[in-house]
Short mmCIF file of C-alpha atoms in Angstrom, two decimals:
data_model
loop_
_atom_site.label_atom_id
_atom_site.label_comp_id
_atom_site.label_asym_id
_atom_site.label_seq_id
_atom_site.Cartn_x
_atom_site.Cartn_y
_atom_site.Cartn_z
CA GLY I 1448 -0.36 0.19 -0.16
CA GLN I 1449 1.33 4.04 -0.42
CA GLN I 1450 3.65 4.49 2.54
CA VAL I 1451 5.11 7.78 2.75
CA MET I 1452 8.51 8.29 4.54
CA GLN I 1453 9.52 11.08 6.46
CA ILE I 1454 13.14 12.70 7.73
CA PRO I 1455 14.55 13.55 10.26
CA GLN I 1456 12.95 12.24 13.02
CA TYR I 1457 13.83 14.68 14.85
CA GLN I 1458 15.86 17.96 14.82
CA HIS I 1459 16.85 20.22 18.31
CA VAL I 1460 18.25 24.10 16.21
CA GLN I 1461 19.13 26.81 17.99
CA GLU I 1462 16.87 29.44 17.65
CA GLY I 1463 17.29 31.72 14.45
CA GLU I 1464 18.81 28.55 12.81
CA ASP I 1465 17.35 27.33 9.39
CA PHE I 1466 14.69 23.95 9.80
CA THR I 1467 13.60 21.28 6.82
CA THR I 1468 11.75 18.27 6.96
CA TYR I 1469 11.18 15.79 3.87
CA CYS I 1470 8.88 13.53 2.75
CA ASN I 1471 9.00 10.83 -0.02
CA SER I 1472 6.02 8.87 -0.85
CA SER I 1473 6.25 5.48 -2.54
CA THR I 1474 3.09 6.01 -5.29
CA THR I 1475 2.78 8.96 -7.23
CA LEU I 1476 0.27 11.88 -4.89
CA SER I 1477 -2.41 13.74 -6.80
CA ASN I 1478 -1.00 16.92 -3.54
CA ILE I 1479 0.47 16.46 -0.48
CA GLN I 1480 -0.48 18.18 2.56
CA TRP I 1481 1.41 19.92 5.55
CA TYR I 1482 -0.13 20.07 9.07
CA LYS I 1483 1.25 21.56 13.04
CA GLN I 1484 1.30 19.09 15.61
CA ARG I 1485 1.28 21.31 19.48
CA PRO I 1486 2.49 19.35 21.92
CA GLY I 1487 -0.74 18.30 23.50
CA GLY I 1488 -2.42 19.54 20.33
CA HIS I 1489 -4.08 18.63 17.30
CA PRO I 1490 -2.77 18.50 13.40
CA VAL I 1491 -3.49 21.61 12.33
CA PHE I 1492 -4.05 22.44 8.76
CA LEU I 1493 -1.17 24.41 7.38
CA ILE I 1494 -0.97 24.11 3.23
CA GLN I 1495 -1.94 22.12 0.50
CA LEU I 1496 0.11 21.29 -2.79
CA VAL I 1497 -1.58 20.07 -5.84
CA LYS I 1498 0.81 20.67 -8.95
CA SER I 1499 3.91 19.34 -10.01
CA GLY I 1500 6.66 21.65 -8.61
CA GLU I 1501 4.80 23.97 -6.77
CA VAL I 1502 6.75 26.13 -4.19
CA LYS I 1503 3.76 27.89 -1.16
CA LYS I 1504 5.46 29.95 1.18
CA GLN I 1505 3.35 31.35 4.41
CA LYS I 1506 6.24 33.53 6.13
CA ARG I 1507 8.72 31.96 7.10
CA LEU I 1508 8.11 28.50 6.08
CA THR I 1509 8.04 27.56 2.53
CA PHE I 1510 6.38 24.52 0.95
CA GLN I 1511 8.14 22.90 -2.24
CA PHE I 1512 6.46 19.68 -3.93
CA GLY I 1513 8.47 17.47 -6.35
CA GLU I 1514 8.21 17.67 -10.42
CA ALA I 1515 7.28 13.61 -9.90
CA LYS I 1516 4.93 14.54 -7.01
CA LYS I 1517 6.20 11.64 -5.12
CA ASN I 1518 7.78 14.16 -2.67
CA SER I 1519 8.29 17.02 -0.94
CA SER I 1520 9.34 19.65 1.22
CA LEU I 1521 8.73 21.92 4.48
CA HIS I 1522 11.60 24.87 5.08
CA ILE I 1523 11.50 27.33 8.06
CA THR I 1524 13.66 30.48 8.19
CA ALA I 1525 15.17 31.49 11.73
CA THR I 1526 13.11 29.40 13.68
CA GLN I 1527 11.45 30.75 16.48
CA THR I 1528 10.40 29.27 19.61
CA THR I 1529 7.32 29.19 18.88
CA ASP I 1530 8.35 26.88 16.17
CA VAL I 1531 7.87 24.51 18.19
CA GLY I 1532 6.06 21.30 17.07
CA THR I 1533 5.99 17.96 15.36
CA TYR I 1534 5.49 17.93 11.50
CA PHE I 1535 3.65 15.68 9.47
CA CYS I 1536 3.57 15.03 6.17
CA ALA I 1537 0.01 13.84 4.56
CA GLY I 1538 0.33 12.67 1.23
CA ASN I 1539 -3.55 12.74 -0.53
CA GLY I 1540 -3.39 9.58 -2.85
CA ASN I 1541 -6.48 7.64 -2.52
CA LYS I 1542 -6.59 7.97 0.97
CA LEU I 1543 -4.40 10.27 3.29
CA VAL I 1544 -1.16 8.94 4.72
CA PHE I 1545 0.55 10.44 7.29
CA GLY I 1546 3.76 10.38 7.28
CA ALA I 1547 6.07 10.12 10.80
CA GLY I 1548 6.41 13.92 11.76
CA THR I 1549 9.54 15.23 11.79
CA ILE I 1550 9.91 16.49 15.98
CA LEU I 1551 11.11 20.34 15.99
CA ARG I 1552 12.70 21.70 19.31
CA VAL I 1553 13.87 25.29 19.16
CA LYS I 1554 16.98 26.24 21.76
CA SER I 1555 16.76 30.15 22.93
CA GLU Y 382 -14.26 30.28 13.43
CA PRO Y 383 -16.34 27.00 13.35
CA GLU Y 384 -14.12 23.90 14.89
CA VAL Y 385 -14.63 20.41 15.07
CA THR Y 386 -15.18 18.93 19.13
CA GLN Y 387 -14.73 16.05 20.63
CA THR Y 388 -15.78 14.34 23.74
CA PRO Y 389 -14.70 12.82 25.98
CA SER Y 390 -11.20 14.75 25.69
CA HIS Y 391 -10.00 11.62 28.28
CA GLN Y 392 -11.49 8.50 28.77
CA VAL Y 393 -10.12 5.02 30.70
CA THR Y 394 -11.35 2.05 30.35
CA GLN Y 395 -11.34 -1.51 31.37
CA MET Y 396 -10.33 -3.91 28.99
CA GLY Y 397 -12.95 -5.70 27.17
CA GLN Y 398 -15.19 -2.99 27.83
CA GLU Y 399 -17.20 -0.74 25.09
CA VAL Y 400 -16.56 2.43 24.40
CA ILE Y 401 -17.92 5.17 22.26
CA LEU Y 402 -15.88 8.17 21.24
CA ARG Y 403 -18.03 11.49 20.00
CA CYS Y 404 -17.21 14.21 17.56
CA VAL Y 405 -19.49 17.30 16.38
CA PRO Y 406 -18.06 18.03 12.89
CA ILE Y 407 -17.83 21.02 11.39
CA SER Y 408 -22.12 21.63 10.21
CA ASN Y 409 -22.21 22.01 7.01
CA HIS Y 410 -19.07 19.74 6.23
CA LEU Y 411 -20.22 15.98 4.52
CA TYR Y 412 -16.87 13.91 4.91
CA PHE Y 413 -16.15 12.72 8.33
CA TYR Y 414 -13.51 10.63 9.58
CA TRP Y 415 -11.78 9.13 12.44
CA TYR Y 416 -7.76 8.51 12.82
CA ARG Y 417 -5.02 7.32 15.60
CA GLN Y 418 -2.63 8.13 17.17
CA ILE Y 419 -0.69 6.13 19.69
CA LEU Y 420 1.59 7.71 22.27
CA GLY Y 421 4.98 8.98 20.31
CA GLN Y 422 3.49 7.69 16.74
CA LYS Y 423 1.99 8.98 13.51
CA VAL Y 424 -1.45 9.77 12.76
CA GLU Y 425 -2.97 6.77 11.42
CA PHE Y 426 -5.99 6.71 8.86
CA LEU Y 427 -8.77 4.05 10.33
CA VAL Y 428 -11.97 5.56 8.37
CA SER Y 429 -13.52 8.06 6.08
CA PHE Y 430 -17.42 8.50 6.28
CA TYR Y 431 -19.97 9.74 3.46
CA ASN Y 432 -23.75 9.98 2.89
CA ASN Y 433 -24.13 7.65 6.19
CA GLU Y 434 -21.53 4.93 4.62
CA ILE Y 435 -18.67 4.05 5.21
CA SER Y 436 -16.25 5.23 2.17
CA GLU Y 437 -12.89 3.28 3.03
CA LYS Y 438 -11.90 1.77 6.23
CA SER Y 439 -8.17 0.61 6.86
CA GLU Y 440 -6.43 -2.98 8.19
CA ILE Y 441 -6.69 -0.82 11.19
CA PHE Y 442 -10.45 -0.43 11.54
CA ASP Y 443 -11.89 -4.42 12.15
CA ASP Y 444 -14.78 -5.51 13.39
CA GLN Y 445 -14.05 -4.56 17.01
CA PHE Y 446 -14.93 -1.10 15.55
CA SER Y 447 -17.66 0.96 14.54
CA VAL Y 448 -19.04 3.73 13.37
CA GLU Y 449 -22.52 5.52 13.53
CA ARG Y 450 -23.68 9.58 12.86
CA PRO Y 451 -26.87 8.64 14.77
CA ASP Y 452 -28.65 12.31 14.60
CA GLY Y 453 -27.39 15.36 12.09
CA SER Y 454 -24.75 17.04 14.44
CA ASN Y 455 -22.46 14.00 15.67
CA PHE Y 456 -20.07 11.24 14.27
CA THR Y 457 -19.81 8.38 16.80
CA LEU Y 458 -16.82 5.43 16.59
CA LYS Y 459 -17.18 2.53 19.29
CA ILE Y 460 -15.24 -0.39 19.79
CA ARG Y 461 -16.80 -3.64 20.88
CA SER Y 462 -14.06 -4.77 23.41
CA THR Y 463 -11.11 -2.94 23.92
CA LYS Y 464 -7.57 -4.27 24.21
CA LEU Y 465 -4.41 -2.19 25.46
CA GLU Y 466 -3.01 -1.52 21.91
CA ASP Y 467 -6.22 0.49 21.04
CA SER Y 468 -4.73 2.84 23.68
CA ALA Y 469 -3.88 6.08 22.09
CA MET Y 470 -5.59 9.60 20.56
CA TYR Y 471 -8.41 9.84 18.81
CA PHE Y 472 -8.85 12.27 15.95
CA CYS Y 473 -12.35 13.21 13.65
CA ALA Y 474 -11.90 15.08 11.57
CA SER Y 475 -14.76 16.38 8.68
CA SER Y 476 -14.12 17.98 5.39
CA TYR Y 477 -16.81 19.82 3.40
CA GLY Y 478 -15.98 17.68 0.32
CA GLY Y 479 -13.96 14.47 -0.50
CA GLY Y 480 -12.04 14.82 -3.15
CA ARG Y 481 -8.89 15.04 -3.06
CA THR Y 482 -8.02 18.29 -2.62
CA ASP Y 483 -10.29 19.05 -0.28
CA THR Y 484 -9.28 20.15 3.23
CA GLN Y 485 -10.10 18.06 6.62
CA TYR Y 486 -10.21 19.94 9.77
CA PHE Y 487 -9.11 17.48 13.02
CA GLY Y 488 -10.76 17.81 15.99
CA PRO Y 489 -8.86 17.99 19.83
CA GLY Y 490 -8.97 14.71 20.19
CA THR Y 491 -10.69 11.47 22.74
CA ARG Y 492 -7.25 9.98 24.79
CA LEU Y 493 -8.56 6.47 25.04
CA THR Y 494 -6.29 4.82 28.04
CA VAL Y 495 -7.00 1.00 28.52
CA LEU Y 496 -6.32 -0.65 31.62
#
């Protein structure tokens, strides 16, 4: 079945440093969605990418969808302590399949 | 802003007991979902529901699980005979459309602890 791999599992950065998480699907996706889950919270939808090669920005967050629509990345520029949490990608083939998530910790 | 609500926030039960987790999806949404997240692990799809029918389910969603929309607002997940490994956060989600580009909105979750 469809699998979505996400790396790294964990990243601990100094405040102000950049952060990137990568997502790779075993199958071509119709779209990919990104969610953020704060510690003890629930997944909150961030963005959806649909088109091959698409790049979207939300303030310090940059999201990319690969040309083959099988991989994606989320890049945070100049992390802040408010960025802490787990970032999940979710591949939408015929159902939403979540990656394992990347836990981001930011040291001030 | 409308949001998905879930009750209870935490449910503790004995192994073998039945539990019902409740969700109130966003009012004009038509598609409903249940997900499970075992502590420290990823979010796993359980089931999707539309027009009073299950539209898709995962291999996790076995005969011990059932879903129901008993009235116009609630969407429930029942586990008939809970096992220790059912301990997890259970998230309900809803979306207006069921298409692949439709955004799913998650509720705050119910933490189920099976003793």
